[in-house]
Coordinates of C-alpha atoms in Angstrom, one line a residue:
Chain A
X14 CA -14.3 -26.7 -44.7
X15 CA -11.2 -28.5 -46.1
X16 CA -8.9 -26.0 -44.4
X17 CA -10.7 -26.5 -41.1
X18 CA -10.1 -30.3 -41.2
X19 CA -6.5 -29.7 -42.1
X20 CA -6.0 -27.4 -39.2
X21 CA -7.7 -29.8 -36.9
X22 CA -5.4 -32.6 -38.0
X23 CA -2.4 -30.4 -37.5
X24 CA -3.5 -29.4 -34.0
X25 CA -4.0 -33.1 -33.2
X26 CA -0.6 -33.9 -34.4
X27 CA 0.9 -31.2 -32.2
X28 CA -1.1 -32.4 -29.3
X29 CA 0.2 -35.9 -29.8
X30 CA 3.8 -34.8 -30.1
X31 CA 3.4 -33.0 -26.9
X32 CA 2.0 -36.0 -25.1
X33 CA 4.9 -38.2 -26.0
X34 CA 7.6 -36.5 -23.9
X35 CA 11.1 -37.9 -23.7
X36 CA 12.3 -39.2 -20.3
X37 CA 14.8 -36.4 -20.1
X38 CA 12.1 -33.8 -20.4
X39 CA 10.0 -35.6 -17.8
X40 CA 13.0 -35.6 -15.4
X41 CA 13.4 -31.9 -16.1
X42 CA 9.7 -31.3 -15.4
X43 CA 9.7 -33.2 -12.2
X44 CA 12.9 -31.6 -10.9
X45 CA 11.4 -28.2 -11.5
X46 CA 8.2 -29.3 -9.6
X47 CA 10.3 -30.3 -6.7
X48 CA 12.4 -27.1 -6.7
X49 CA 9.2 -25.1 -6.9
X50 CA 7.6 -26.9 -4.0
X51 CA 10.7 -26.4 -1.8
X52 CA 10.8 -22.7 -2.7
X53 CA 7.2 -22.1 -2.0
X54 CA 7.1 -24.0 1.2
X55 CA 10.3 -22.1 2.3
X56 CA 8.8 -18.7 1.5
X57 CA 5.5 -19.7 3.2
X58 CA 7.4 -20.7 6.2
X59 CA 9.3 -17.4 6.4
X60 CA 6.0 -15.5 6.2
X61 CA 4.1 -17.7 8.7
X62 CA 7.0 -18.1 11.1
X63 CA 6.4 -14.9 13.2
X64 CA 2.7 -15.7 13.3
X65 CA 3.2 -19.2 14.6
X66 CA 5.9 -17.9 17.0
X67 CA 3.5 -15.4 18.5
X68 CA 0.7 -17.9 18.7
X69 CA 2.9 -20.4 20.5
X70 CA 4.4 -17.9 22.9
X71 CA 1.1 -16.4 23.8
X72 CA -0.3 -19.6 25.2
X73 CA 2.9 -20.6 27.0
X74 CA 3.2 -20.6 30.7
X75 CA 6.4 -19.0 32.2
X76 CA 7.6 -22.5 33.1
X77 CA 7.5 -23.5 29.5
X78 CA 9.7 -20.6 28.4
X79 CA 12.7 -21.9 30.4
X80 CA 11.9 -25.5 29.6
X81 CA 14.1 -26.5 26.7
X82 CA 12.0 -29.5 25.9
X83 CA 9.1 -27.2 25.0
X84 CA 9.6 -25.9 21.5
X85 CA 6.3 -25.1 19.9
X86 CA 3.4 -26.7 21.7
X87 CA 3.2 -25.5 25.3
X88 CA 3.1 -28.1 28.1
X89 CA 1.3 -25.9 30.5
X90 CA -1.4 -24.4 28.4
X91 CA -2.6 -21.0 29.7
X92 CA -4.6 -18.0 28.6
X93 CA -3.3 -15.8 31.4
X94 CA -0.9 -14.0 29.2
X95 CA -3.6 -13.2 26.7
X96 CA -5.9 -12.1 29.5
X97 CA -3.3 -9.7 30.8
X98 CA -2.6 -8.3 27.4
X99 CA -6.3 -8.0 26.9
X100 CA -6.7 -5.9 30.1
X101 CA -3.5 -3.9 29.5
X102 CA -4.7 -2.9 26.1
X103 CA -8.2 -2.2 27.4
X104 CA -9.1 -4.3 24.4
X105 CA -12.8 -3.9 23.9
X106 CA -12.7 -0.1 24.0
X107 CA -9.5 0.4 22.0
X108 CA -10.5 -2.2 19.4
X109 CA -13.9 -0.5 19.1
X110 CA -12.2 2.8 18.5
X111 CA -9.9 1.3 15.9
X112 CA -12.8 -0.5 14.2
X113 CA -14.9 2.7 14.1
X114 CA -12.1 4.8 12.6
X115 CA -11.1 2.1 10.1
X116 CA -14.7 1.3 8.9
X117 CA -15.9 4.9 8.7
X118 CA -12.8 6.0 6.7
X119 CA -13.0 2.9 4.5
X120 CA -16.6 3.7 3.6
X121 CA -16.0 7.4 2.9
X122 CA -12.8 6.6 1.0
X123 CA -14.7 4.1 -1.1
X124 CA -17.3 6.6 -2.1
X125 CA -15.0 9.6 -2.7
X126 CA -12.4 7.5 -4.6
X127 CA -14.8 5.6 -6.8
X128 CA -16.7 8.7 -7.8
X129 CA -13.5 10.6 -8.6
X130 CA -12.2 7.6 -10.5
X131 CA -15.4 7.3 -12.5
X132 CA -15.1 10.9 -13.5
X133 CA -11.5 10.5 -14.5
X134 CA -12.3 7.3 -16.4
X135 CA -15.5 8.2 -18.2
X136 CA -16.7 11.8 -17.6
X137 CA -13.9 13.6 -19.3
X138 CA -13.8 17.4 -19.0
X139 CA -11.3 20.1 -19.8
X140 CA -8.3 19.6 -17.5
X141 CA -9.2 16.2 -16.2
X142 CA -6.0 14.8 -17.4
X143 CA -4.1 17.4 -15.5
X144 CA -6.1 16.7 -12.4
X145 CA -5.3 13.0 -12.7
X146 CA -1.7 14.0 -12.8
X147 CA -2.5 15.6 -9.5
X148 CA -3.7 12.3 -8.2
X149 CA -0.4 10.7 -9.1
X150 CA 1.4 13.6 -7.4
X151 CA -0.4 12.9 -4.2
X152 CA 0.8 9.3 -4.3
X153 CA 4.4 10.4 -4.8
X154 CA 4.7 13.1 -2.1
X155 CA 5.7 11.6 1.2
X156 CA 3.1 12.2 4.0
X157 CA 5.9 13.5 6.2
X158 CA 6.2 16.5 4.0
X159 CA 2.7 17.5 4.9
X160 CA 2.8 16.4 8.5
X161 CA 3.5 19.7 10.2
X162 CA 0.9 21.7 8.3
X163 CA -1.7 19.0 8.5
X164 CA -1.2 19.0 12.3
X165 CA -1.4 22.7 12.6
X166 CA -4.4 22.8 10.2
X167 CA -6.5 20.6 12.4
X168 CA -5.2 22.2 15.6
X169 CA -6.4 25.6 14.4
X170 CA -9.1 24.4 12.0
X171 CA -10.7 27.3 10.0
X172 CA -12.4 27.7 6.7
X173 CA -11.5 30.9 5.0
X174 CA -11.2 32.6 8.4
X175 CA -14.9 32.2 8.9
X176 CA -14.6 30.7 12.4
X177 CA -12.3 33.4 13.5
X178 CA -14.8 36.0 12.3
X179 CA -17.6 34.6 14.4
X180 CA -15.9 33.3 17.5
X181 CA -12.9 35.5 17.7
X182 CA -10.6 32.6 18.3
X183 CA -8.0 31.4 15.9
X184 CA -9.9 28.3 14.6
X185 CA -11.2 25.4 16.4
X186 CA -9.3 22.4 17.7
X187 CA -10.3 19.3 15.7
X188 CA -7.6 17.1 17.2
X189 CA -8.7 14.3 19.4
X190 CA -11.9 13.9 17.4
X191 CA -12.8 11.7 14.5
X192 CA -13.2 14.8 12.2
X193 CA -9.7 14.8 10.8
X194 CA -10.2 11.2 9.6
X195 CA -13.6 12.0 8.2
X196 CA -12.4 15.0 6.4
X197 CA -9.3 13.3 5.1
X198 CA -11.2 10.3 3.7
X199 CA -14.2 12.2 2.3
X200 CA -11.9 14.4 0.3
X201 CA -9.9 11.5 -1.0
X202 CA -6.7 12.5 0.9
X203 CA -6.7 9.5 3.3
X204 CA -4.2 6.8 3.5
X205 CA -3.1 6.0 0.0
X206 CA -6.3 7.3 -1.5
X207 CA -4.4 8.2 -4.6
X208 CA -3.6 4.6 -5.2
X209 CA -7.3 3.7 -4.7
X210 CA -8.4 6.3 -7.3
X211 CA -5.8 4.8 -9.6
X212 CA -7.0 1.2 -9.1
X213 CA -10.6 2.3 -9.6
X214 CA -9.9 4.3 -12.7
X215 CA -8.0 1.5 -14.4
X216 CA -10.8 -0.9 -13.6
X217 CA -13.5 1.4 -14.9
X218 CA -11.6 2.0 -18.1
X219 CA -11.6 -1.8 -18.6
X220 CA -15.4 -2.0 -18.5
X221 CA -16.8 -1.9 -22.1
X222 CA -18.1 1.5 -23.0
X223 CA -21.0 -0.2 -24.9
X224 CA -22.5 -1.2 -21.6
X225 CA -22.6 2.3 -20.4
X226 CA -24.0 3.6 -23.7
X227 CA -26.7 1.0 -23.6
X228 CA -27.7 2.2 -20.2
X229 CA -28.0 5.7 -21.4
X230 CA -30.1 4.6 -24.3
X231 CA -32.4 2.8 -21.9
X232 CA -32.8 6.1 -20.1
X233 CA -30.4 6.0 -17.2
X234 CA -29.0 9.1 -15.9
X235 CA -25.2 9.3 -15.5
X236 CA -25.5 8.6 -11.8
X237 CA -27.8 5.7 -12.4
X238 CA -25.4 4.3 -14.9
X239 CA -22.6 4.6 -12.3
X240 CA -24.6 2.8 -9.6
X241 CA -26.2 0.2 -11.8
X242 CA -23.6 -0.6 -14.4
X243 CA -20.2 0.4 -13.2
X244 CA -20.4 -0.4 -9.5
X245 CA -21.8 -4.0 -9.9
X246 CA -19.1 -4.7 -12.5
X247 CA -16.3 -3.3 -10.4
X248 CA -16.9 -5.7 -7.4
X249 CA -13.3 -7.1 -7.6
X250 CA -11.8 -3.6 -7.4
X251 CA -14.2 -2.8 -4.6
X252 CA -13.2 -5.8 -2.6
X253 CA -9.5 -5.0 -3.1
X254 CA -9.9 -1.3 -2.1
X255 CA -12.1 -2.1 0.9
X256 CA -9.7 -4.7 2.2
X257 CA -6.6 -2.4 1.7
X258 CA -8.3 0.6 3.0
X259 CA -9.5 -1.1 6.1
X260 CA -6.3 -2.9 6.8
X261 CA -4.1 0.1 6.3
X262 CA -6.2 2.3 8.5
X263 CA -6.2 -0.4 11.1
X264 CA -2.5 -0.8 11.0
X265 CA -1.8 2.9 10.6
X266 CA 0.2 4.4 13.4
X267 CA 1.1 7.7 11.7
X268 CA -2.2 9.5 11.3
X269 CA -3.6 8.1 14.5
X270 CA -0.8 9.4 16.6
X271 CA -0.9 12.7 14.8
X272 CA -4.6 13.3 15.3
X273 CA -5.4 11.5 18.5
X274 CA -3.6 12.1 21.8
X275 CA -6.1 11.0 24.5
X276 CA -8.2 8.5 22.5
X277 CA -6.7 5.1 22.6
X278 CA -6.4 3.1 19.4
X279 CA -4.8 -0.3 19.1
X280 CA -2.0 0.7 16.9
X281 CA -0.8 3.5 19.2
X282 CA -1.5 1.6 22.4
X283 CA 0.3 -1.5 21.4
X284 CA 3.9 -0.2 21.3
X285 CA 3.6 1.4 24.8
X286 CA 1.6 -1.2 26.6
X287 CA 4.5 -3.5 27.6
X288 CA 6.5 -0.7 29.0
X289 CA 4.7 -0.9 32.3
X290 CA 5.6 -4.6 32.7
X291 CA 9.2 -4.4 31.7
X292 CA 10.2 -2.9 35.1
X293 CA 9.5 -5.9 37.3
X294 CA 9.8 -8.8 34.9
X295 CA 11.2 -8.3 31.4
X296 CA 10.5 -11.8 30.3
X297 CA 6.9 -11.6 31.2
X298 CA 6.7 -8.2 29.4
X299 CA 7.9 -10.0 26.3
X300 CA 5.2 -12.6 26.6
X301 CA 2.6 -10.0 27.1
X302 CA 3.9 -8.0 24.2
X303 CA 3.6 -11.0 21.8
X304 CA 0.1 -11.8 23.1
X305 CA -0.9 -8.1 22.5
X306 CA 0.4 -8.3 19.0
X307 CA -1.6 -11.4 18.4
X308 CA -4.7 -9.6 19.7
X309 CA -3.9 -6.8 17.4
X310 CA -3.7 -9.0 14.3
X311 CA -6.5 -11.3 15.2
X312 CA -9.4 -9.3 13.7
X313 CA -7.5 -8.7 10.4
X314 CA -6.6 -12.4 10.1
X315 CA -10.2 -13.4 10.8
X316 CA -11.3 -10.8 8.2
X317 CA -8.7 -12.2 5.7
X318 CA -9.8 -15.8 6.2
X319 CA -13.3 -14.8 5.1
X320 CA -12.3 -12.4 2.4
X321 CA -9.3 -14.4 1.2
X322 CA -10.8 -16.5 -1.5
X323 CA -12.7 -13.6 -2.9
X324 CA -9.7 -11.3 -2.6
X325 CA -7.2 -13.6 -4.2
X326 CA -9.5 -14.2 -7.1
X327 CA -10.4 -10.5 -7.4
X328 CA -6.8 -9.5 -7.5
X329 CA -6.4 -11.3 -10.8
X330 CA -9.1 -9.2 -12.3
X331 CA -8.7 -6.1 -10.1
X332 CA -7.5 -3.9 -12.9
X333 CA -4.3 -3.0 -11.3
X334 CA -3.0 -3.2 -14.8
X335 CA -3.3 -0.4 -17.3
Chain B
X26 CA -35.1 33.1 -7.3
X27 CA -33.4 29.8 -8.0
X28 CA -36.6 28.4 -9.6
X29 CA -36.6 31.3 -12.0
X30 CA -33.0 30.8 -12.9
X31 CA -33.5 27.1 -13.6
X32 CA -36.5 27.8 -15.7
X33 CA -34.7 30.4 -17.7
X34 CA -31.7 28.2 -18.5
X35 CA -33.9 25.3 -19.5
X36 CA -35.9 27.3 -22.0
X37 CA -32.7 29.0 -23.1
X38 CA -31.2 25.7 -23.9
X39 CA -34.2 24.6 -25.8
X40 CA -34.2 27.7 -27.9
X41 CA -30.5 27.7 -28.7
X42 CA -29.8 24.0 -29.5
X43 CA -31.8 22.1 -32.0
X44 CA -32.7 18.5 -31.2
X45 CA -30.2 16.9 -33.5
X46 CA -27.3 18.1 -31.3
X47 CA -28.4 16.1 -28.3
X48 CA -25.0 14.3 -28.3
X49 CA -23.2 17.5 -27.6
X50 CA -25.4 18.3 -24.6
X51 CA -24.9 14.7 -23.3
X52 CA -21.2 15.2 -23.4
X53 CA -21.6 18.6 -21.8
X54 CA -23.8 17.1 -19.1
X55 CA -21.2 14.4 -18.6
X56 CA -18.5 16.9 -18.2
X57 CA -20.5 18.9 -15.7
X58 CA -21.2 15.8 -13.7
X59 CA -17.5 14.8 -14.0
X60 CA -16.5 18.1 -12.4
X61 CA -19.1 17.5 -9.7
X62 CA -17.8 14.0 -9.0
X63 CA -14.3 15.2 -8.8
X64 CA -15.2 18.1 -6.6
X65 CA -14.7 16.4 -3.2
X66 CA -11.3 15.1 -4.3
X67 CA -10.4 18.5 -5.8
X68 CA -11.3 20.3 -2.6
X69 CA -9.2 17.9 -0.6
X70 CA -6.4 18.2 -3.2
X71 CA -6.4 22.0 -2.9
X72 CA -7.0 22.5 0.8
X73 CA -5.5 19.4 2.3
X74 CA -2.7 18.9 -0.1
X75 CA -1.5 21.8 -2.3
X76 CA -1.9 24.5 0.3
X77 CA -0.3 22.4 3.1
X78 CA 2.5 21.5 0.8
X79 CA 3.1 25.2 0.0
X80 CA 2.7 26.1 3.7
X81 CA 5.1 23.4 4.9
X82 CA 7.7 24.9 2.6
X83 CA 7.0 28.4 4.0
X84 CA 7.3 27.0 7.5
X85 CA 10.7 25.5 6.7
X86 CA 11.8 29.0 5.9
X87 CA 10.3 30.6 9.1
X88 CA 10.7 30.2 12.8
X89 CA 7.5 28.9 14.3
X90 CA 6.6 29.8 17.8
X91 CA 3.5 28.2 19.3
X92 CA 1.5 30.4 21.5
X93 CA -1.8 30.0 23.3
X94 CA -4.0 31.5 20.7
X95 CA -2.1 30.2 17.7
X96 CA 1.4 30.4 16.3
X97 CA 3.6 33.1 15.0
X98 CA 6.1 33.0 12.2
X99 CA 9.2 35.0 11.6
X100 CA 11.3 34.7 8.5
X101 CA 14.5 32.9 8.9
X102 CA 15.7 32.2 5.4
X103 CA 17.4 29.0 4.6
X104 CA 19.0 28.8 8.1
X105 CA 17.1 25.6 8.9
X106 CA 18.4 23.9 5.8
X107 CA 21.9 25.1 6.7
X108 CA 21.5 23.8 10.3
X109 CA 20.4 20.4 9.0
X110 CA 23.5 19.8 6.9
X111 CA 26.1 21.5 9.0
X112 CA 25.0 21.3 12.6
X113 CA 22.5 18.5 13.1
X114 CA 24.3 15.5 14.7
X115 CA 22.6 12.7 12.9
X116 CA 20.7 14.0 9.9
X117 CA 23.3 13.5 7.2
X118 CA 23.9 9.9 8.3
X119 CA 20.2 9.0 8.6
X120 CA 19.6 10.6 5.2
X121 CA 22.4 8.6 3.5
X122 CA 21.1 5.5 5.2
X123 CA 17.6 6.1 3.9
X124 CA 18.9 6.6 0.4
X125 CA 21.0 3.5 0.6
X126 CA 18.0 1.6 1.9
X127 CA 16.0 2.7 -1.2
X128 CA 18.9 1.9 -3.6
X129 CA 19.5 -1.5 -2.1
X130 CA 16.0 -2.7 -1.4
X131 CA 14.2 -1.5 -4.6
X132 CA 16.0 -3.9 -7.0
X133 CA 15.9 -6.8 -4.6
X134 CA 12.2 -6.3 -3.9
X135 CA 11.3 -5.9 -7.6
X136 CA 13.3 -9.0 -8.6
X137 CA 12.0 -11.1 -5.8
X138 CA 8.4 -10.1 -6.3
X139 CA 8.7 -10.8 -10.0
X140 CA 10.2 -14.2 -9.2
X141 CA 7.5 -15.1 -6.7
X142 CA 4.7 -13.8 -9.0
X143 CA 5.9 -16.1 -11.9
X144 CA 6.2 -18.9 -9.4
X145 CA 2.7 -18.7 -8.0
X146 CA 1.3 -17.9 -11.4
X147 CA 2.0 -21.5 -12.5
X148 CA -0.5 -24.3 -12.0
X149 CA 0.1 -26.6 -9.1
X150 CA -1.8 -28.1 -6.3
X151 CA -2.4 -25.8 -3.3
X152 CA -2.0 -22.8 -5.5
X153 CA -4.9 -20.9 -3.9
X154 CA -3.5 -21.6 -0.5
X155 CA 0.0 -20.4 -1.4
X156 CA -1.3 -17.2 -2.9
X157 CA -3.3 -16.5 0.2
X158 CA -0.2 -16.8 2.3
X159 CA 1.9 -14.7 0.0
X160 CA -0.5 -11.8 0.3
X161 CA -0.6 -12.0 4.0
X162 CA 2.4 -9.6 4.5
X163 CA 0.3 -6.9 2.8
X164 CA -2.1 -7.1 5.7
X165 CA 0.1 -7.4 8.7
X166 CA 1.7 -4.1 9.6
X167 CA 5.4 -4.5 9.7
X168 CA 6.1 -1.1 11.3
X169 CA 3.8 -1.6 14.2
X170 CA 4.9 -5.2 14.8
X171 CA 8.6 -4.7 14.6
X172 CA 8.8 -2.1 17.3
X173 CA 11.5 -3.9 19.2
X174 CA 13.2 -0.6 19.8
X175 CA 14.5 -1.2 23.2
X176 CA 17.7 -3.1 23.4
X177 CA 16.3 -4.8 26.5
X178 CA 13.5 -6.3 24.5
X179 CA 15.8 -7.7 21.8
X180 CA 18.1 -9.2 24.4
X181 CA 15.2 -10.9 26.0
X182 CA 14.1 -12.1 22.7
X183 CA 17.5 -13.4 22.0
X184 CA 17.7 -15.3 25.3
X185 CA 14.3 -16.7 24.8
X186 CA 14.6 -18.1 21.3
X187 CA 18.1 -19.3 21.6
X188 CA 20.2 -17.4 19.2
X189 CA 18.3 -14.7 17.5
X190 CA 14.8 -13.3 17.3
X191 CA 14.5 -15.0 13.9
X192 CA 15.3 -18.4 15.5
X193 CA 14.7 -20.7 12.6
X194 CA 15.2 -17.7 10.3
X195 CA 18.7 -17.2 11.3
X196 CA 20.2 -17.9 8.0
X197 CA 23.8 -16.8 7.9
X198 CA 25.0 -15.8 4.5
X199 CA 28.6 -16.4 5.5
X200 CA 29.0 -19.7 3.6
X201 CA 27.3 -18.1 0.6
X202 CA 29.7 -15.2 0.7
X203 CA 32.8 -17.4 0.7
X204 CA 31.4 -19.5 -2.1
X205 CA 30.7 -16.5 -4.3
X206 CA 34.0 -14.9 -3.6
X207 CA 35.9 -18.1 -4.4
X208 CA 33.9 -18.3 -7.6
X209 CA 35.4 -15.0 -8.6
X210 CA 32.3 -12.7 -8.4
X211 CA 33.1 -9.1 -7.7
X212 CA 33.1 -8.2 -4.0
X213 CA 30.6 -5.4 -4.5
X214 CA 28.1 -7.7 -6.0
X215 CA 28.7 -10.3 -3.3
X216 CA 28.1 -7.9 -0.5
X217 CA 24.9 -6.8 -2.3
X218 CA 23.6 -10.4 -2.7
X219 CA 24.5 -11.4 0.9
X220 CA 23.0 -8.2 2.2
X221 CA 19.7 -9.0 0.4
X222 CA 19.8 -12.6 1.7
X223 CA 20.3 -11.3 5.2
X224 CA 17.3 -9.1 4.8
X225 CA 15.1 -11.8 3.3
X226 CA 12.4 -11.4 5.8
X227 CA 12.2 -7.7 5.2
X228 CA 12.2 -8.2 1.5
X229 CA 9.4 -10.8 1.7
X230 CA 7.3 -8.8 4.0
X231 CA 7.5 -5.6 1.9
X232 CA 6.9 -7.1 -1.4
X233 CA 3.2 -8.2 -1.0
X234 CA 1.6 -5.4 -3.1
X235 CA 4.3 -5.8 -5.7
X236 CA 3.7 -9.5 -6.1
X237 CA 0.0 -8.8 -6.4
X238 CA 0.6 -6.2 -9.2
X239 CA 3.0 -8.5 -11.0
X240 CA 0.6 -11.4 -10.8
X241 CA -2.2 -9.4 -12.3
X242 CA 0.1 -8.3 -15.1
X243 CA 1.2 -11.9 -15.8
X244 CA -2.3 -12.9 -16.1
X245 CA -3.1 -10.2 -18.5
X246 CA -0.6 -11.6 -21.0
X247 CA -2.5 -13.4 -23.7
X248 CA -1.7 -17.2 -23.6
X249 CA -1.8 -17.3 -27.4
X250 CA 1.6 -15.6 -27.4
X251 CA 3.1 -18.5 -25.4
X252 CA 1.3 -21.0 -27.5
X253 CA 2.7 -19.6 -30.7
X254 CA 6.2 -19.4 -29.2
X255 CA 6.0 -23.0 -28.1
X256 CA 5.0 -24.2 -31.5
X257 CA 8.0 -22.3 -32.9
X258 CA 10.1 -24.2 -30.4
X259 CA 11.0 -21.7 -27.6
X260 CA 12.0 -23.0 -24.3
X261 CA 10.4 -21.7 -21.1
X262 CA 13.6 -19.7 -20.3
X263 CA 13.5 -18.0 -23.7
X264 CA 9.8 -17.3 -23.4
X265 CA 10.4 -15.6 -20.1
X266 CA 13.0 -13.2 -21.5
X267 CA 11.3 -12.7 -24.9
X268 CA 7.7 -12.6 -24.0
X269 CA 7.0 -12.2 -20.3
X270 CA 9.6 -9.5 -19.5
X271 CA 8.7 -7.1 -22.3
X272 CA 5.0 -7.6 -21.8
X273 CA 5.2 -6.7 -18.1
X274 CA 7.8 -4.0 -18.4
X275 CA 5.3 -1.1 -18.0
X276 CA 4.2 -2.7 -14.8
X277 CA 7.8 -3.1 -13.8
X278 CA 7.9 0.7 -13.9
X279 CA 4.8 1.0 -11.7
X280 CA 6.2 -1.4 -9.3
X281 CA 9.6 0.3 -8.9
X282 CA 7.8 3.6 -8.3
X283 CA 5.6 1.9 -5.7
X284 CA 8.5 0.3 -4.0
X285 CA 10.3 3.6 -3.7
X286 CA 7.2 5.3 -2.3
X287 CA 6.5 2.4 0.1
X288 CA 10.0 2.8 1.6
X289 CA 8.8 6.1 3.2
X290 CA 7.2 4.1 5.9
X291 CA 10.1 1.9 6.7
X292 CA 13.1 4.1 7.3
X293 CA 14.5 5.9 10.3
X294 CA 14.3 9.3 8.7
X295 CA 10.5 9.5 8.9
X296 CA 10.7 8.6 12.5
X297 CA 13.3 11.4 12.9
X298 CA 11.1 13.9 11.1
X299 CA 8.2 13.1 13.4
X300 CA 10.3 13.2 16.6
X301 CA 11.8 16.5 15.6
X302 CA 8.3 18.0 15.2
X303 CA 6.5 16.5 18.2
X304 CA 9.1 15.8 20.8
X305 CA 11.5 18.6 20.3
X306 CA 8.7 20.8 19.0
X307 CA 10.9 22.1 16.3
X308 CA 8.3 22.3 13.5
X309 CA 10.4 24.3 11.1
X310 CA 13.4 22.0 11.2
X311 CA 11.1 19.0 10.7
X312 CA 9.5 20.7 7.7
X313 CA 12.9 21.4 6.3
X314 CA 13.9 17.7 6.8
X315 CA 10.8 16.6 5.1
X316 CA 11.5 18.8 2.1
X317 CA 15.0 17.7 1.7
X318 CA 13.8 14.1 1.8
X319 CA 11.0 14.8 -0.7
X320 CA 13.4 16.4 -3.1
X321 CA 15.9 13.6 -2.9
X322 CA 13.2 10.9 -3.3
X323 CA 11.8 12.8 -6.4
X324 CA 15.3 12.9 -7.9
X325 CA 15.6 9.1 -7.3
X326 CA 12.2 8.6 -8.9
X327 CA 13.1 10.7 -11.9
X328 CA 16.3 8.9 -12.5
X329 CA 14.7 5.4 -12.1
X330 CA 11.7 6.2 -14.3
X331 CA 14.0 7.8 -16.8
X332 CA 16.2 4.7 -16.9
X333 CA 13.4 2.2 -17.0
X334 CA 11.1 3.9 -19.4
X335 CA 13.7 3.7 -22.0
X336 CA 13.5 -0.1 -21.9
X337 CA 9.8 -0.3 -21.5
X338 CA 7.9 -2.0 -24.3
X339 CA 4.4 -0.9 -25.0
X340 CA 2.3 -3.5 -26.8
X341 CA -0.2 -1.1 -28.3

């Protein structure tokens, strides 16, 4: 009891000594606050500048572009550029394709990666450490190394020569379908799946083992304990993975152009869409290009505005840390 | 048949294992389920990763001819590798550029993201907003959006925005360079610094994930450490070097590795690998390029992890 009051008194003393700061220290503090504010606004500006630029350009009329008095806010507000980009991209259809691919592979990746990560974190078996090393290996190997074989694999898709046995042809062509994406993500080989397994594993390891044991004592099966204990506790990691997976798939240009040739997806259509305009009017092509990019980013930015608060908070507890 | 089998094993288990040993069977059950849960990934790992990896190496040693009903291979030895280094017009230069890009951008991205992470980890008004903006580059695809590959486009952009595409971003490091040189800093360091400053947008836009990882690491450091240090009279500067840096050094390693890996998507070489395969249809040459690239990147990774892990401090 006596010790406690002594400690309390000491703490109070320290608190008081901290409250009475000398003017020099206060000046130091405020100068740092100002420097920090300048730095942060500067960086934010650098990040936001291209966005604002595209936003402003997309709504400008051609007159405004040559008008030196117009800097950011257009005088002749128009949505013609956006409409042209919208039509050139065939937006509803391509966006739907993009959305379909991104959401399906996100869902499948979420399932396969979380299950594998749960096994790596909690259901240890002989050689699981070695297999986790394999996960890290998949992160490290550049996708380009596998590019040719992946392409040929899906071009002449065959399981143990079974298809050749029955149809007589050398495999079936899975390109230009959604199958490559489905197969890649359900087997945890999609875009950065290794990273997602890593994130999930770290997070699952952070959940107290007592919770899991208690669920077993209460009669849960392993699968039940996964769905009822681990998954609800891992919501921050889930949000992070869903957002990353969706966004990376949406932005992805590599796999999409590898697997799809006739199906149009936003990320492959975007770089070529302005080419048809540049012949007659390069300036207009530039405007349309920016408008197209804005259309491309719009769904993600809208998604981010809704998920942002949740995401930023979740990152802090997302278990990216070992 | 299967019913019979199940019944048999069930009774077999009962007979062999007495009830006190249920913990063992639980662990066994867990291990079996673990294998089951890993199976989808394992299938992918074997059939969509290991075998293709091996095959791509084989392809790089063989000439591939695509026919109607499939493709044929004929052994060509290391001729494609020889062709790359001795005959190919641009490969050597692009490779060196890719390596230089890694060497230059990895330190600046790591340092920058650590700096930003410590900055937005502090408490100030509008912190949530600032964080939201700093994570934005993670979401916006730099490769897709920066496809200003035609010179025509860039010239239009230049005429449109006045001086450069960056417009307001056109921050020339000329003054800085002169200042540093006059201050007597070595010219190598000066070019490095000014180079990083010139690439500030690239650095910022590719350090989103790293900031995120560092931020999570910073928040996992127990505040009691700082408290104790402050009572002992440490300044903020000392606290950074003596507490923050050692505590996040394992994450520093993760981040450096991630940055090296992330650079795959940014450089010219990956474009070249792809074009060789699908425009000139020279699959073997492309595979050979990819393997050379992979080997070099793994050497870089080995060296950096070797260097950093010596300095890494593990708390537990």
